[in-house]
CSV table of C-alpha atoms in Angstrom, one decimal:
chain,number,residue,atom,x,y,z
F,52,MET,CA,3.0,-22.3,7.2
F,53,LEU,CA,1.4,-23.7,4.4
F,54,ARG,CA,-2.1,-23.4,5.9
F,55,ASP,CA,-1.3,-19.6,6.3
F,56,ARG,CA,-0.9,-19.3,3.0
F,57,ALA,CA,-3.7,-18.0,0.7
F,58,ASP,CA,-4.4,-17.5,-3.1
F,59,GLU,CA,-5.2,-13.9,-2.3
F,60,PRO,CA,-3.9,-11.7,0.2
F,61,ARG,CA,-5.9,-11.1,3.5
F,62,ASP,CA,-6.6,-7.7,2.8
F,63,ALA,CA,-8.1,-8.6,-0.7
F,64,LEU,CA,-10.9,-10.4,1.4
F,65,VAL,CA,-14.3,-9.3,-0.1
F,66,LEU,CA,-16.6,-8.4,3.0
F,67,GLU,CA,-20.0,-9.4,1.4
F,68,GLU,CA,-22.0,-8.3,4.6
F,69,MET,CA,-21.0,-4.7,4.1
F,70,THR,CA,-21.9,-2.1,1.2
F,71,PRO,CA,-20.0,0.6,0.0
F,72,GLU,CA,-21.8,3.2,2.5
F,73,SER,CA,-19.7,1.6,5.2
F,74,PHE,CA,-16.7,4.2,3.6
F,75,GLU,CA,-16.5,7.6,5.2
F,76,ARG,CA,-17.0,9.5,1.9
F,77,GLY,CA,-14.7,12.6,3.1
F,78,CYS,CA,-11.8,10.2,3.6
F,79,VAL,CA,-12.3,8.6,0.2
F,80,GLU,CA,-12.5,12.2,-1.4
F,81,ARG,CA,-9.2,13.3,0.6
F,82,TYR,CA,-7.0,10.2,-0.4
F,83,ARG,CA,-8.3,10.6,-4.3
F,84,LEU,CA,-7.3,14.2,-4.4
F,85,ARG,CA,-3.9,13.2,-2.6
F,86,LEU,CA,-3.3,10.4,-5.0
F,87,SER,CA,-4.4,12.8,-8.0
F,88,ASP,CA,-1.9,15.4,-6.8
F,89,LEU,CA,0.9,12.9,-6.7
F,90,HIS,CA,0.3,11.0,-10.0
F,91,PRO,CA,-2.2,12.9,-12.1
F,92,GLU,CA,-2.2,10.9,-15.2
F,93,PRO,CA,-4.8,8.0,-14.6
F,94,VAL,CA,-8.2,9.1,-15.6
F,95,TRP,CA,-10.1,6.7,-13.2
F,96,GLN,CA,-8.6,8.8,-10.4
F,97,ARG,CA,-10.8,11.8,-11.3
F,98,SER,CA,-13.8,9.8,-9.8
F,99,ILE,CA,-15.0,9.0,-6.6
F,100,SER,CA,-17.4,6.5,-8.1
F,101,ILE,CA,-17.2,2.9,-8.6
F,102,ARG,CA,-14.6,3.3,-11.1
F,103,PHE,CA,-12.2,4.6,-8.5
F,104,LEU,CA,-12.4,2.3,-5.6
F,105,PRO,CA,-11.8,-0.8,-7.4
F,106,CYS,CA,-8.8,0.2,-9.0
F,107,ILE,CA,-7.2,1.1,-5.7
F,108,GLY,CA,-8.3,-2.5,-4.3
F,109,ALA,CA,-10.9,-1.0,-1.8
F,110,LEU,CA,-14.2,-2.4,-3.5
F,111,ALA,CA,-14.7,-5.8,-5.6
F,112,ARG,CA,-17.7,-7.7,-6.6
F,113,GLY,CA,-18.9,-10.2,-4.2
F,114,ARG,CA,-20.3,-13.6,-5.2
F,115,ASP,CA,-23.6,-11.8,-5.6
F,116,GLY,CA,-22.2,-9.4,-8.5
F,117,LEU,CA,-22.4,-6.4,-6.3
F,118,TRP,CA,-19.7,-4.4,-5.0
F,119,HIS,CA,-18.6,-4.6,-1.6
F,120,PRO,CA,-15.7,-3.2,0.5
F,121,THR,CA,-12.5,-5.4,0.6
F,122,ALA,CA,-10.7,-5.6,4.0
F,123,ALA,CA,-8.2,-3.1,2.7
F,124,GLY,CA,-10.8,-0.7,1.8
F,125,LEU,CA,-12.6,-1.0,5.0
F,126,LEU,CA,-9.1,-0.3,7.0
F,127,MET,CA,-8.4,2.6,5.1
F,128,PHE,CA,-11.9,4.3,4.6
F,129,GLY,CA,-14.2,2.4,7.3
F,130,LYS,CA,-16.7,4.9,9.1
F,131,ARG,CA,-16.5,3.6,12.3
F,132,ARG,CA,-13.2,2.4,14.3
F,133,GLY,CA,-15.6,-0.8,15.2
F,134,ASP,CA,-15.6,-1.6,11.5
F,135,ARG,CA,-12.0,-1.2,10.9
F,136,ALA,CA,-11.5,-3.3,14.2
F,137,GLY,CA,-13.7,-5.9,13.7
F,138,ILE,CA,-11.9,-7.6,10.7
F,139,SER,CA,-11.2,-11.1,12.2
F,140,GLY,CA,-7.8,-12.1,12.2
F,141,LEU,CA,-6.7,-9.4,9.6
F,142,SER,CA,-5.2,-6.8,11.7
F,143,ALA,CA,-2.9,-9.3,13.6
F,144,GLY,CA,-1.7,-10.4,10.2
F,145,ILE,CA,-1.1,-6.9,9.1
F,146,SER,CA,0.9,-5.8,12.3
F,147,GLY,CA,2.9,-9.1,12.3
F,148,ASP,CA,1.6,-10.3,15.8
């Protein structure tokens, strides 16, 4: 069990081989609008830009200093089903298998 313990949750894994363009923009926009309907206070929710996605854990800076999707972000907003399914070992950990 100790070997399975990580400093960060699996869904926070930064996928440095991917770019923010891996997200389906319409899906992100619908999520942002729904979230702002439920919780209208935070200013960062009004923008779909680089400000919003890191605040919800969908983007994080990689070792190269650029923004990249996190595993959670790709699972929620990935354009292609293959992107979402291709995160090695993550889906098994989330589903409890």
